Short mmCIF file of C-alpha atoms and ligand atoms in Angstrom, two decimals:
data_model
loop_
_atom_site.label_atom_id
_atom_site.label_comp_id
_atom_site.label_asym_id
_atom_site.label_seq_id
_atom_site.Cartn_x
_atom_site.Cartn_y
_atom_site.Cartn_z
CA MET A 1 158.62 158.39 128.15
CA PRO A 2 156.57 154.74 129.50
CA VAL A 3 158.83 153.24 132.11
CA LEU A 4 159.03 150.03 131.61
CA VAL A 5 161.35 146.95 133.99
CA MET A 6 163.61 144.01 132.14
CA LYS A 7 165.19 141.99 134.69
CA PHE A 8 167.36 139.46 133.21
CA GLY A 9 168.01 136.04 135.40
CA GLY A 10 171.40 134.61 135.81
CA THR A 11 171.10 132.66 133.20
CA SER A 12 169.75 134.89 130.29
CA VAL A 13 172.82 136.65 131.43
CA ALA A 14 175.80 133.60 131.91
CA THR A 15 177.69 134.47 128.68
CA LEU A 16 178.41 137.11 126.34
CA ASP A 17 176.17 135.28 123.39
CA ARG A 18 172.97 135.55 126.57
CA ILE A 19 173.40 139.31 127.23
CA ARG A 20 174.06 140.28 123.65
CA ARG A 21 170.42 138.82 122.92
CA ALA A 22 169.33 139.69 126.35
CA ALA A 23 169.57 143.56 125.27
CA LYS A 24 168.39 142.59 121.93
CA ARG A 25 165.48 142.59 123.90
CA VAL A 26 165.93 146.05 125.58
CA GLY A 27 167.09 147.64 122.71
CA ARG A 28 163.34 146.87 121.18
CA GLU A 29 161.49 148.66 123.85
CA VAL A 30 163.36 151.63 123.52
CA ALA A 31 162.17 151.12 119.89
CA ASN A 32 158.81 151.01 121.40
CA GLY A 33 159.36 154.57 123.08
CA TYR A 34 159.53 152.61 126.51
CA ASP A 35 162.45 154.67 128.39
CA VAL A 36 163.70 150.96 130.36
CA ILE A 37 165.06 149.99 133.56
CA VAL A 38 167.40 147.06 132.85
CA ILE A 39 168.21 144.75 136.95
CA VAL A 40 170.99 142.44 135.70
CA SER A 41 171.26 139.05 138.14
CA ALA A 42 175.44 137.92 138.39
CA MET A 43 176.33 135.20 135.68
CA ALA A 44 174.51 131.62 136.08
CA GLY A 45 177.23 130.64 139.69
CA GLU A 46 178.73 133.12 139.95
CA THR A 47 176.79 134.08 142.96
CA ASN A 48 177.46 130.52 144.69
CA LYS A 49 181.12 131.15 143.72
CA LEU A 50 181.03 133.93 145.51
CA VAL A 51 178.74 132.71 148.74
CA GLY A 52 181.94 129.20 148.64
CA PHE A 53 184.70 131.71 148.40
CA VAL A 54 183.51 133.22 152.20
CA ASP A 55 182.67 130.00 153.21
CA GLU A 56 186.45 128.55 152.79
CA THR A 57 187.71 132.42 154.92
CA GLY A 58 185.64 130.21 157.96
CA PRO A 59 182.48 129.45 159.86
CA PHE A 60 181.99 132.73 162.27
CA PHE A 61 182.47 134.87 159.04
CA ASP A 62 181.93 139.65 158.98
CA ALA A 63 178.01 139.48 157.30
CA ARG A 64 179.26 143.37 156.05
CA GLU A 65 182.43 141.45 153.57
CA TYR A 66 180.46 138.75 153.14
CA ASP A 67 177.66 141.13 151.17
CA ALA A 68 180.73 143.40 149.57
CA VAL A 69 181.92 139.99 148.52
CA VAL A 70 179.05 138.68 147.46
CA SER A 71 176.86 141.42 145.45
CA SER A 72 180.15 141.25 142.63
CA GLY A 73 178.39 139.47 140.83
CA GLU A 74 175.93 141.47 139.76
CA ASN A 75 178.75 144.30 139.12
CA VAL A 76 180.07 142.51 136.66
CA THR A 77 177.43 141.43 134.17
CA ALA A 78 175.90 145.57 135.07
CA GLY A 79 178.42 146.59 133.45
CA LEU A 80 179.20 144.14 130.64
CA MET A 81 175.17 144.46 129.40
CA ALA A 82 175.92 149.10 129.54
CA LEU A 83 178.32 147.53 126.77
CA THR A 84 176.37 145.63 124.94
CA LEU A 85 173.91 148.18 124.81
CA GLN A 86 176.49 151.15 123.19
CA GLU A 87 177.71 148.13 121.24
CA MET A 88 173.69 148.52 118.94
CA ASP A 89 173.26 152.59 119.90
CA VAL A 90 171.43 152.83 122.62
CA PRO A 91 172.49 155.02 125.05
CA ALA A 92 172.93 153.11 128.33
CA ARG A 93 174.91 152.92 131.45
CA SER A 94 175.25 150.72 134.46
CA TRP A 95 174.46 152.11 137.60
CA GLN A 96 175.36 150.31 141.05
CA GLY A 97 172.83 149.77 144.24
CA TRP A 98 174.45 152.57 145.97
CA GLN A 99 175.11 154.64 143.40
CA VAL A 100 170.86 154.79 142.54
CA PRO A 101 171.12 154.81 145.37
CA LEU A 102 168.97 151.74 146.09
CA LEU A 103 168.17 152.14 150.47
CA THR A 104 167.96 149.70 152.39
CA SER A 105 168.17 148.43 155.96
CA SER A 106 171.10 147.63 158.32
CA ALA A 107 170.01 143.55 157.69
CA HIS A 108 172.75 141.82 156.42
CA SER A 109 172.42 139.16 153.60
CA ALA A 110 168.87 139.89 154.08
CA ALA A 111 168.12 143.82 153.58
CA ARG A 112 164.70 145.33 153.59
CA ILE A 113 164.43 148.44 150.52
CA GLU A 114 163.23 151.00 152.36
CA GLU A 115 163.15 153.70 149.87
CA ILE A 116 164.30 154.19 145.88
CA PRO A 117 164.83 157.71 145.39
CA THR A 118 164.10 158.74 141.06
CA ASP A 119 166.01 162.10 141.18
CA ASN A 120 169.35 160.42 139.37
CA ILE A 121 167.89 157.41 137.09
CA ASN A 122 165.32 160.01 135.88
CA ALA A 123 167.86 163.46 135.72
CA LYS A 124 169.79 160.64 132.65
CA PHE A 125 166.86 159.41 131.42
CA GLY A 126 165.64 163.51 131.06
CA GLU A 127 169.26 163.83 129.40
CA GLY A 128 168.30 161.08 126.25
CA MET A 129 169.72 158.14 128.10
CA ARG A 130 166.98 155.35 127.08
CA VAL A 131 168.44 152.42 129.66
CA ALA A 132 169.29 152.51 132.93
CA VAL A 133 171.16 148.93 133.40
CA VAL A 134 171.17 148.63 136.91
CA ALA A 135 172.71 145.15 139.24
CA GLY A 136 169.87 143.70 141.04
CA PHE A 137 170.11 141.88 144.75
CA GLN A 138 172.15 145.43 146.32
CA GLY A 139 172.03 148.04 148.40
CA ILE A 140 173.84 150.30 150.72
CA SER A 141 172.81 150.66 154.51
CA PRO A 142 172.52 153.15 156.81
CA GLU A 143 176.03 153.29 157.52
CA GLY A 144 177.00 152.88 154.74
CA ARG A 145 178.06 149.63 154.27
CA ILE A 146 177.16 147.79 151.01
CA THR A 147 174.27 145.01 151.25
CA THR A 148 172.28 142.22 149.54
CA LEU A 149 168.52 141.36 150.09
CA GLY A 150 169.03 138.05 150.18
CA ARG A 151 169.12 135.01 147.19
CA GLY A 152 167.43 135.89 144.87
CA GLY A 153 167.13 139.12 145.59
CA SER A 154 166.93 140.54 141.96
CA ASP A 155 163.86 139.65 141.45
CA THR A 156 162.84 142.07 144.41
CA THR A 157 165.33 144.61 142.92
CA ALA A 158 163.32 144.51 139.55
CA VAL A 159 159.68 145.62 141.06
CA ALA A 160 160.75 147.31 144.03
CA PHE A 161 162.01 149.70 140.80
CA ALA A 162 158.87 149.46 138.72
CA ALA A 163 157.40 150.77 141.65
CA ALA A 164 159.26 153.68 142.26
CA PHE A 165 159.52 154.27 138.98
CA GLY A 166 155.52 153.46 138.73
CA ALA A 167 156.66 151.05 135.44
CA GLU A 168 153.84 150.85 133.40
CA ARG A 169 155.15 146.82 133.72
CA CYS A 170 158.01 144.63 135.37
CA ASP A 171 158.52 141.42 133.12
CA ILE A 172 161.10 138.97 134.84
CA TYR A 173 163.05 136.51 131.95
CA THR A 174 163.55 134.03 133.10
CA ASP A 175 165.07 129.96 131.93
CA VAL A 176 161.65 129.23 131.98
CA ASP A 177 158.11 130.87 130.03
CA GLY A 178 156.25 130.92 133.06
CA VAL A 179 155.30 130.12 136.35
CA TYR A 180 154.25 126.12 136.53
CA THR A 181 152.01 124.65 138.63
CA THR A 182 154.93 122.99 140.33
CA ASP A 183 159.00 123.12 139.03
CA PRO A 184 159.05 121.72 135.97
CA ARG A 185 162.64 120.23 136.48
CA ILE A 186 160.51 117.55 138.32
CA ALA A 187 157.09 117.98 136.88
CA GLU A 188 157.20 116.86 133.25
CA LYS A 189 153.40 116.90 133.34
CA ALA A 190 153.77 120.60 135.46
CA ARG A 191 151.69 122.95 133.40
CA LYS A 192 152.23 126.77 132.70
CA LEU A 193 149.44 129.45 134.83
CA ASP A 194 148.49 131.84 132.21
CA ARG A 195 147.51 134.37 135.80
CA ILE A 196 148.50 133.77 139.42
CA ALA A 197 146.99 135.27 141.93
CA PHE A 198 149.25 137.07 144.11
CA GLU A 199 148.59 134.78 147.18
CA GLU A 200 149.71 131.88 145.17
CA MET A 201 152.42 133.38 143.73
CA LEU A 202 153.10 134.34 147.51
CA GLU A 203 152.40 131.03 149.05
CA LEU A 204 154.29 128.55 146.48
CA ALA A 205 157.84 131.02 146.95
CA SER A 206 158.00 131.36 150.36
CA LEU A 207 157.34 127.19 150.75
CA GLY A 208 160.63 126.71 148.07
CA ALA A 209 159.30 127.88 144.62
CA LYS A 210 162.39 130.22 143.32
CA VAL A 211 161.20 131.47 140.87
CA LEU A 212 160.34 134.66 141.84
CA GLN A 213 162.07 136.12 145.40
CA THR A 214 159.08 135.93 147.60
CA ARG A 215 159.35 139.53 148.98
CA SER A 216 159.25 140.76 145.42
CA VAL A 217 155.75 138.59 144.93
CA GLU A 218 154.76 140.94 148.80
CA LEU A 219 155.86 144.61 146.91
CA ALA A 220 153.82 143.56 143.60
CA MET A 221 150.97 142.78 145.37
CA ARG A 222 151.34 146.25 147.39
CA TYR A 223 152.10 148.27 144.75
CA ASN A 224 149.62 146.65 142.05
CA VAL A 225 152.92 146.39 140.05
CA LYS A 226 152.09 143.79 136.93
CA LEU A 227 153.86 141.78 136.77
CA ARG A 228 154.75 139.30 134.24
CA VAL A 229 157.44 135.68 134.30
CA LEU A 230 158.41 135.01 131.19
CA SER A 231 161.31 132.56 129.12
CA SER A 232 164.20 134.38 127.49
CA PHE A 233 164.97 132.02 125.42
CA GLU A 234 162.10 132.52 123.27
CA GLU A 235 160.41 134.42 120.47
CA HIS A 236 156.58 135.44 122.36
CA SER A 237 153.98 137.79 122.41
CA ASP A 238 152.80 140.27 124.12
CA GLU A 239 150.28 137.99 125.83
CA ALA A 240 153.43 135.20 126.54
CA GLY A 241 154.17 134.16 129.76
CA THR A 242 152.53 133.61 133.63
CA LEU A 243 150.86 137.17 134.53
CA VAL A 244 150.61 137.50 138.71
CA CYS A 245 147.66 139.56 139.62
CA ALA A 246 145.52 140.03 141.62
CA GLU A 247 142.37 136.70 142.35
CA GLU A 248 139.82 139.10 140.80
CA GLU A 249 141.57 139.29 137.52
CA ILE A 250 142.14 135.51 137.76
CA MET A 251 138.03 133.81 135.91
CA GLU A 252 138.87 130.33 136.35
CA SER A 253 140.83 128.65 139.12
CA ASN A 254 141.10 124.82 140.53
CA VAL A 255 140.41 124.52 143.70
CA VAL A 256 144.97 123.05 144.25
CA ASN A 257 146.77 125.80 141.96
CA GLY A 258 149.99 124.65 143.00
CA ILE A 259 152.87 122.04 144.52
CA ALA A 260 155.89 123.31 145.73
CA TYR A 261 158.90 121.65 147.63
CA SER A 262 161.93 123.10 150.09
CA ARG A 263 164.80 119.72 149.96
CA ASP A 264 166.78 121.72 152.02
CA GLU A 265 164.93 120.87 155.38
CA ALA A 266 165.44 118.67 159.18
CA LYS A 267 162.83 117.83 161.77
CA VAL A 268 164.31 118.88 165.28
CA THR A 269 162.91 116.66 168.64
CA LEU A 270 164.09 117.35 171.55
CA VAL A 271 163.04 114.55 173.88
CA SER A 272 161.52 114.64 177.33
CA VAL A 273 161.24 117.90 178.03
CA ALA A 274 158.70 119.41 180.92
CA ASP A 275 155.48 119.87 180.03
CA ARG A 276 154.84 123.24 182.10
CA PRO A 277 153.85 126.86 181.44
CA GLY A 278 156.71 129.06 179.81
CA ILE A 279 158.40 125.36 177.99
CA ALA A 280 157.67 126.80 174.51
CA ALA A 281 159.03 129.96 175.38
CA ALA A 282 161.99 128.56 176.72
CA ILE A 283 162.72 126.86 173.84
CA PHE A 284 161.58 129.10 171.47
CA GLY A 285 163.35 132.48 172.40
CA PRO A 286 167.36 130.95 172.87
CA LEU A 287 166.64 129.10 168.44
CA SER A 288 165.31 132.67 167.68
CA ASP A 289 167.69 134.48 169.39
CA ALA A 290 170.06 132.02 167.55
CA GLY A 291 168.68 133.19 164.03
CA VAL A 292 167.20 129.96 163.86
CA ASN A 293 164.24 129.52 161.47
CA VAL A 294 162.13 127.81 163.07
CA ASP A 295 158.70 126.56 160.49
CA MET A 296 156.68 123.38 161.87
CA ILE A 297 155.86 122.73 165.50
CA ILE A 298 155.05 120.27 166.68
CA GLN A 299 154.21 119.56 170.55
CA ASN A 300 153.46 115.70 172.03
CA ILE A 301 150.65 114.56 174.06
CA ALA A 302 152.39 114.92 177.45
CA GLU A 303 153.11 111.82 179.38
CA GLU A 304 153.72 111.83 182.89
CA GLY A 305 154.43 115.54 183.16
CA ARG A 306 157.38 115.17 180.67
CA THR A 307 156.72 115.81 176.28
CA ASP A 308 158.12 115.72 172.91
CA MET A 309 159.55 119.40 171.19
CA THR A 310 159.30 119.09 167.35
CA PHE A 311 160.30 122.05 165.03
CA SER A 312 161.70 121.10 161.46
CA CYS A 313 164.48 124.55 160.50
CA PRO A 314 166.79 124.53 157.28
CA THR A 315 169.00 121.43 156.95
CA ASN A 316 172.59 123.94 157.84
CA GLN A 317 171.33 125.82 160.83
CA VAL A 318 171.16 121.64 162.49
CA ASP A 319 173.96 122.41 164.24
CA ARG A 320 172.60 126.29 165.14
CA ALA A 321 170.29 125.55 166.42
CA ALA A 322 171.90 121.83 168.41
CA LYS A 323 174.27 124.40 170.46
CA ALA A 324 170.96 126.94 171.54
CA MET A 325 169.55 124.37 173.12
CA THR A 326 172.22 122.38 174.85
CA ASP A 327 173.29 126.22 175.83
CA ALA A 328 169.89 126.38 177.11
CA LYS A 329 170.34 122.86 178.40
CA GLU A 330 173.65 124.46 180.60
CA ARG A 331 171.42 127.52 181.84
CA GLY A 332 169.57 125.83 183.21
CA GLU A 333 165.97 127.02 181.04
CA ILE A 334 165.23 123.61 179.87
CA ASN A 335 165.72 119.78 180.57
CA PHE A 336 165.76 117.30 178.22
CA HIS A 337 166.79 113.67 177.44
CA ASP A 338 168.07 114.06 174.57
CA LEU A 339 168.09 115.89 170.28
CA VAL A 340 167.65 113.73 168.24
CA ALA A 341 168.39 115.55 164.58
CA ASP A 342 166.51 114.32 161.10
CA GLU A 343 168.80 115.67 158.69
CA ALA A 344 166.90 113.84 155.43
CA VAL A 345 163.51 115.58 155.05
CA ALA A 346 162.06 117.35 152.76
CA LYS A 347 158.78 120.19 152.93
CA VAL A 348 156.28 119.29 149.82
CA SER A 349 152.37 121.75 150.02
CA VAL A 350 149.43 122.31 147.85
CA VAL A 351 148.18 125.65 147.14
CA GLY A 352 145.34 127.39 146.83
CA ILE A 353 143.16 130.10 146.87
CA GLY A 354 140.10 127.27 146.41
CA MET A 355 140.90 125.64 149.79
CA ARG A 356 139.52 128.65 151.52
CA SER A 357 135.37 127.56 150.46
CA HIS A 358 136.20 123.27 149.87
CA ALA A 359 136.92 120.91 152.21
CA GLY A 360 138.84 117.55 151.95
CA VAL A 361 141.88 118.99 150.41
CA ALA A 362 143.36 117.61 153.32
CA ALA A 363 141.77 113.94 152.83
CA GLN A 364 142.76 113.52 149.47
CA MET A 365 146.43 114.66 150.04
CA PHE A 366 147.22 112.43 152.60
CA ALA A 367 145.59 109.71 150.53
CA ALA A 368 147.26 110.08 147.36
CA LEU A 369 150.42 110.20 150.09
CA ARG A 370 148.84 107.00 151.15
CA GLU A 371 149.20 105.54 148.03
CA GLU A 372 152.86 105.64 146.99
CA ASN A 373 153.42 104.96 150.69
CA ILE A 374 154.89 107.77 151.22
CA ASN A 375 155.10 108.74 155.29
CA ILE A 376 154.23 112.01 157.30
CA LYS A 377 155.85 113.03 159.52
CA VAL A 378 155.01 116.60 160.62
CA ILE A 379 151.24 117.96 158.86
CA THR A 380 150.82 121.28 159.15
CA THR A 381 147.91 123.51 157.13
CA SER A 382 147.44 127.26 156.16
CA GLU A 383 143.75 129.15 154.91
CA ILE A 384 144.95 128.17 151.08
CA LYS A 385 148.01 125.71 152.16
CA ILE A 386 149.20 122.69 153.78
CA SER A 387 152.45 121.16 153.93
CA VAL A 388 154.27 118.18 155.05
CA LEU A 389 157.06 116.84 156.33
CA ILE A 390 158.43 113.75 154.24
CA ASP A 391 161.66 111.60 153.68
CA ARG A 392 163.73 113.85 151.01
CA LYS A 393 164.00 110.09 149.44
CA TYR A 394 160.25 111.00 148.18
CA MET A 395 160.02 113.82 147.14
CA GLU A 396 159.99 113.97 143.83
CA LEU A 397 157.57 111.10 144.16
CA ALA A 398 155.41 113.01 146.01
CA VAL A 399 155.27 116.18 144.38
CA GLN A 400 154.17 114.05 141.37
CA ALA A 401 151.46 111.52 142.74
CA LEU A 402 150.23 115.25 145.01
CA HIS A 403 150.33 116.90 140.41
CA ASP A 404 148.41 113.83 139.28
CA SER A 405 145.70 113.71 142.23
CA PHE A 406 144.99 117.78 141.93
CA GLY A 407 144.29 117.14 138.24
CA LEU A 408 146.89 120.25 138.00
CA ASP A 409 148.05 119.16 134.02
CA LYS A 410 144.57 120.33 132.90
CA VAL A 411 143.26 122.82 132.87
CA ALA A 412 141.07 124.83 135.31
CA GLN A 413 137.65 123.91 135.80
CA GLY A 414 136.10 127.06 137.67
CA ALA A 415 136.14 125.87 141.22
CA VAL A 416 137.00 129.39 142.94
P1 LIG B 1 166.64 133.26 137.68
O1 LIG B 1 168.19 132.86 137.72
O2 LIG B 1 166.10 133.64 136.58
O3 LIG B 1 166.19 134.18 138.55
P2 LIG B 1 165.74 130.95 139.17
O4 LIG B 1 166.80 129.59 138.97
O5 LIG B 1 165.71 131.92 140.55
O6 LIG B 1 165.91 132.05 138.06
O7 LIG B 1 163.61 130.77 138.75
C1 LIG B 1 164.08 129.76 137.55
C2 LIG B 1 163.82 128.24 138.12
O8 LIG B 1 163.06 128.11 139.36
C3 LIG B 1 163.08 127.74 137.27
O9 LIG B 1 164.78 127.26 136.64
C4 LIG B 1 162.80 126.29 137.60
O10 LIG B 1 162.99 124.67 137.91
C5 LIG B 1 162.23 126.53 139.00
N1 LIG B 1 160.63 126.48 140.06
C6 LIG B 1 160.40 125.97 140.99
N2 LIG B 1 158.90 126.46 140.81
C7 LIG B 1 158.98 126.99 139.75
C8 LIG B 1 156.86 127.23 139.25
N3 LIG B 1 155.92 126.59 140.29
N4 LIG B 1 156.76 127.08 138.21
C9 LIG B 1 158.08 127.35 137.50
N5 LIG B 1 159.66 127.43 137.82
C10 LIG B 1 159.83 126.96 138.23
N1 LIG B 2 172.52 136.58 142.18
C1 LIG B 2 171.95 136.82 143.08
C2 LIG B 2 171.85 135.39 143.88
O1 LIG B 2 171.94 134.24 142.82
C3 LIG B 2 170.45 137.58 143.46
C4 LIG B 2 169.19 136.84 142.06
O2 LIG B 2 170.09 136.63 140.79
O3 LIG B 2 168.23 137.40 142.16
O4 LIG B 2 170.51 134.87 144.57
MG1 LIG B 3 165.80 133.56 140.35
#
């Protein structure tokens, strides 16, 4: 029988009532003739609560135990979903990651999926089971320890299952009815996209749009999984939601198709470092060793052999970054006069594959920000995106202004 993967996020399984609604959808697909793999998240708020417990135990916790704790929310939902389906006379059972087994790397809290053997679940389908309910977000390392895939990782579980089982589709049910031109919670003019290209979705996700985990988009692109995002709260047709697909499958597109933001950014400047060969390596080597995820980097012009080096990283990594720099200074590897951290910045990015062939997007972006008197602190660009760092208090205003400036509330003009 054809296989369908259906993933339900936290808000879609937040209560027993919602689990029942989700189970009814699953039941309908079973009646349509599919064997269904259901991937569930923890009930809304549960993972945050579990992360909070771990944080309270102290600052230097064992990442393996962190995973043991935070993966547990999904176990509850998987069991409850299987029970609800059984109540509806749908033959179903739950699977935790290790039971499948979903094999991952040993990178605790950010593990990568290596393989999903299909035999166990397929054997059960062969015996008449119609729904395998799998706990998302979790797997097992080569050492036999429980791992997790990073926040939002159930999306990745879903796409990986769709690839492994050759599913006809991977449907991601969430609390919005698709992928929008920007987060509909901060820009009321945001418009739902019927289709979005893999590359654009990948950029939007990695720049902060949490509707899909970045890695899930990467996998869908690599294995050509038919990936759809849709609402678990509304009834809809087969064409509903947003299809994430190859660029060639999209007829019309704007130059800019989406705006993403990331709230928790910080900007760190090392004031007056020696401008000499190897200085960047001496700074960013220790930062990388300390596990700091450096994003943007600028090196200012040198004066009298000294320069300022600025980088951005997540706000909660500033202390770690400062320690790595102070330690490197004490070891005599670098020398700086001061370390200045601005922890109240945000990153706003415009994304569009049309930028490859259209000049002037950066100029238009900067002009729109100037109109709102928003100062730009750092700029980075790549082939299909431009990102700026600005004061966090202007973040929503910037997103709205850019949304207006690029006409994203209007249907695409076919610019690509
Ligand atoms: P789930 O719990 O179902 O995985 P998430 O909270 O992880 O849901 O992701 C859905 C949320 O993503 C939405 O509620 C929305 O606020 C946010 N979001 C951010 N950017 C976008 C976008 N461009 N389109 C749709 N939703 C977005
Ligand atoms: N429950 C996990 C989280 O909140 C995984 C997921 O929902 O995708 O990050
Ligand atoms: Mg999510």
